[in-house]
Amino acid sequence: MKRTTIEKIKNTGTVIELDANNCEVVKNDTILKHGYYQSSSAYGLKFLKRAKYRVEDRYQVQSLLICRYVNSKGIKNKFVKQVNMDSTLLRVKINMQKKINIYVNNMDSDDYYIDLDFLYS
């Protein structure tokens, strides 16, 4: 369902070629589990019983990509996408690109797709 919606926006929507310098990357890590118990072992041997488990928070590494665009009428738009990638790596990959394509639904400007296929190639 999501794939068909994206294809529809790409085929019928407006394409905005945005300069990669107009995009900002923000670190947005979240905690998945507080006080997560992780078994401690080194080379297959368990540590002492009192140090058997490490209590840590388990994180989901993610970033926010924020792209700003001003159209010919002076109207400002902001496009935001959450990406499951470290912010430093995402920043490097964005800076390597010259343009980023954003597809916007003609009927609803809040319905858009940011083409990030270059991140995974």
Short mmCIF file of C-alpha atoms in Angstrom, two decimals:
data_model
loop_
_atom_site.label_atom_id
_atom_site.label_comp_id
_atom_site.label_asym_id
_atom_site.label_seq_id
_atom_site.Cartn_x
_atom_site.Cartn_y
_atom_site.Cartn_z
CA MET A 1 0.00 0.00 0.00
CA LYS A 2 2.79 2.41 0.93
CA ARG A 3 4.73 1.54 -2.23
CA THR A 4 1.73 2.26 -4.46
CA THR A 5 1.18 5.61 -2.74
CA ILE A 6 4.83 6.55 -3.31
CA GLU A 7 4.64 5.49 -6.97
CA LYS A 8 1.47 7.55 -7.43
CA ILE A 9 3.14 10.65 -5.95
CA LYS A 10 6.25 10.10 -8.11
CA ASN A 11 4.19 9.68 -11.30
CA THR A 12 1.59 12.42 -10.84
CA GLY A 13 3.14 14.87 -8.36
CA THR A 14 5.39 17.85 -8.77
CA VAL A 15 9.14 17.23 -8.66
CA ILE A 16 11.28 19.65 -6.67
CA GLU A 17 15.03 19.43 -7.24
CA LEU A 18 16.42 20.83 -4.04
CA ASP A 19 20.04 21.78 -3.50
CA ALA A 20 21.55 19.46 -0.88
CA ASN A 21 22.89 22.49 0.99
CA ASN A 22 19.30 23.38 1.89
CA CYS A 23 19.00 20.21 3.96
CA GLU A 24 19.85 19.90 7.62
CA VAL A 25 20.55 16.71 9.57
CA VAL A 26 19.55 16.49 13.25
CA LYS A 27 20.46 13.65 15.60
CA ASN A 28 17.24 12.07 16.85
CA ASP A 29 18.19 8.89 18.75
CA THR A 30 15.44 7.41 20.89
CA ILE A 31 15.47 4.95 23.76
CA LEU A 32 13.68 1.73 22.87
CA LYS A 33 13.98 0.07 26.27
CA HIS A 34 14.91 1.55 29.64
CA GLY A 35 16.97 -0.68 31.92
CA TYR A 36 17.49 -3.39 29.32
CA TYR A 37 19.29 -6.45 30.75
CA GLN A 38 22.00 -7.75 28.47
CA SER A 39 23.93 -10.88 29.30
CA SER A 40 27.66 -10.34 29.78
CA SER A 41 30.06 -12.86 28.39
CA ALA A 42 33.63 -12.78 27.19
CA TYR A 43 34.92 -15.48 24.89
CA GLY A 44 32.02 -17.71 25.91
CA LEU A 45 32.71 -17.48 29.65
CA LYS A 46 30.30 -15.81 32.02
CA PHE A 47 31.62 -13.18 34.37
CA LEU A 48 31.15 -13.46 38.10
CA LYS A 49 27.60 -13.96 39.26
CA ARG A 50 27.31 -10.42 40.62
CA ALA A 51 28.36 -8.99 37.21
CA LYS A 52 26.29 -11.43 35.17
CA TYR A 53 24.07 -8.78 33.60
CA ARG A 54 24.66 -5.24 32.38
CA VAL A 55 21.76 -2.85 32.73
CA GLU A 56 21.70 -0.34 29.88
CA ASP A 57 19.24 1.65 27.85
CA ARG A 58 18.81 0.27 24.35
CA TYR A 59 18.88 3.00 21.70
CA GLN A 60 17.50 3.29 18.20
CA VAL A 61 19.98 5.28 16.11
CA GLN A 62 18.12 7.65 13.83
CA SER A 63 18.29 11.13 12.36
CA LEU A 64 15.93 13.75 11.05
CA LEU A 65 16.47 15.16 7.58
CA ILE A 66 14.95 18.63 7.27
CA CYS A 67 14.82 20.18 3.80
CA ARG A 68 13.73 23.79 3.35
CA TYR A 69 12.36 25.14 0.08
CA VAL A 70 11.10 28.54 -1.03
CA ASN A 71 8.99 28.47 -4.20
CA SER A 72 8.74 31.17 -6.87
CA LYS A 73 5.86 32.87 -4.99
CA GLY A 74 7.96 33.17 -1.83
CA ILE A 75 6.06 30.49 0.07
CA LYS A 76 8.32 28.52 2.41
CA ASN A 77 7.97 24.76 2.72
CA LYS A 78 9.69 22.39 5.10
CA PHE A 79 10.00 18.68 4.33
CA VAL A 80 10.98 16.32 7.16
CA LYS A 81 11.99 12.65 6.98
CA GLN A 82 13.11 10.34 9.78
CA VAL A 83 16.02 8.15 8.65
CA ASN A 84 17.33 5.13 10.56
CA MET A 85 20.98 6.10 10.14
CA ASP A 86 23.64 7.77 12.25
CA SER A 87 23.51 11.55 11.83
CA THR A 88 27.21 11.84 10.92
CA LEU A 89 26.96 9.22 8.17
CA LEU A 90 23.74 10.75 6.86
CA ARG A 91 25.34 14.21 6.79
CA VAL A 92 28.28 12.88 4.76
CA LYS A 93 26.03 11.10 2.25
CA ILE A 94 23.80 14.18 1.85
CA ASN A 95 26.84 16.41 1.28
CA MET A 96 28.05 14.05 -1.46
CA GLN A 97 24.82 14.67 -3.38
CA LYS A 98 24.26 17.82 -5.43
CA LYS A 99 20.48 17.57 -5.66
CA ILE A 100 17.75 15.82 -3.70
CA ASN A 101 14.42 15.10 -5.39
CA ILE A 102 11.24 15.72 -3.47
CA TYR A 103 7.93 14.63 -4.97
CA VAL A 104 4.90 16.61 -3.78
CA ASN A 105 1.27 15.64 -4.28
CA ASN A 106 -0.44 18.34 -6.36
CA MET A 107 -3.65 18.11 -4.34
CA ASP A 108 -2.08 18.07 -0.85
CA SER A 109 1.28 19.73 -0.17
CA ASP A 110 1.58 17.84 3.13
CA ASP A 111 1.74 14.59 1.14
CA TYR A 112 5.30 14.25 -0.17
CA TYR A 113 8.10 11.79 -0.74
CA ILE A 114 11.81 12.54 -0.33
CA ASP A 115 13.84 10.31 -2.67
CA LEU A 116 16.69 8.88 -0.58
CA ASP A 117 17.50 5.85 -2.70
CA PHE A 118 21.10 7.07 -2.99
CA LEU A 119 21.64 6.34 0.73
CA TYR A 120 21.36 2.60 0.24
CA SER A 121 23.27 2.17 -3.01
#
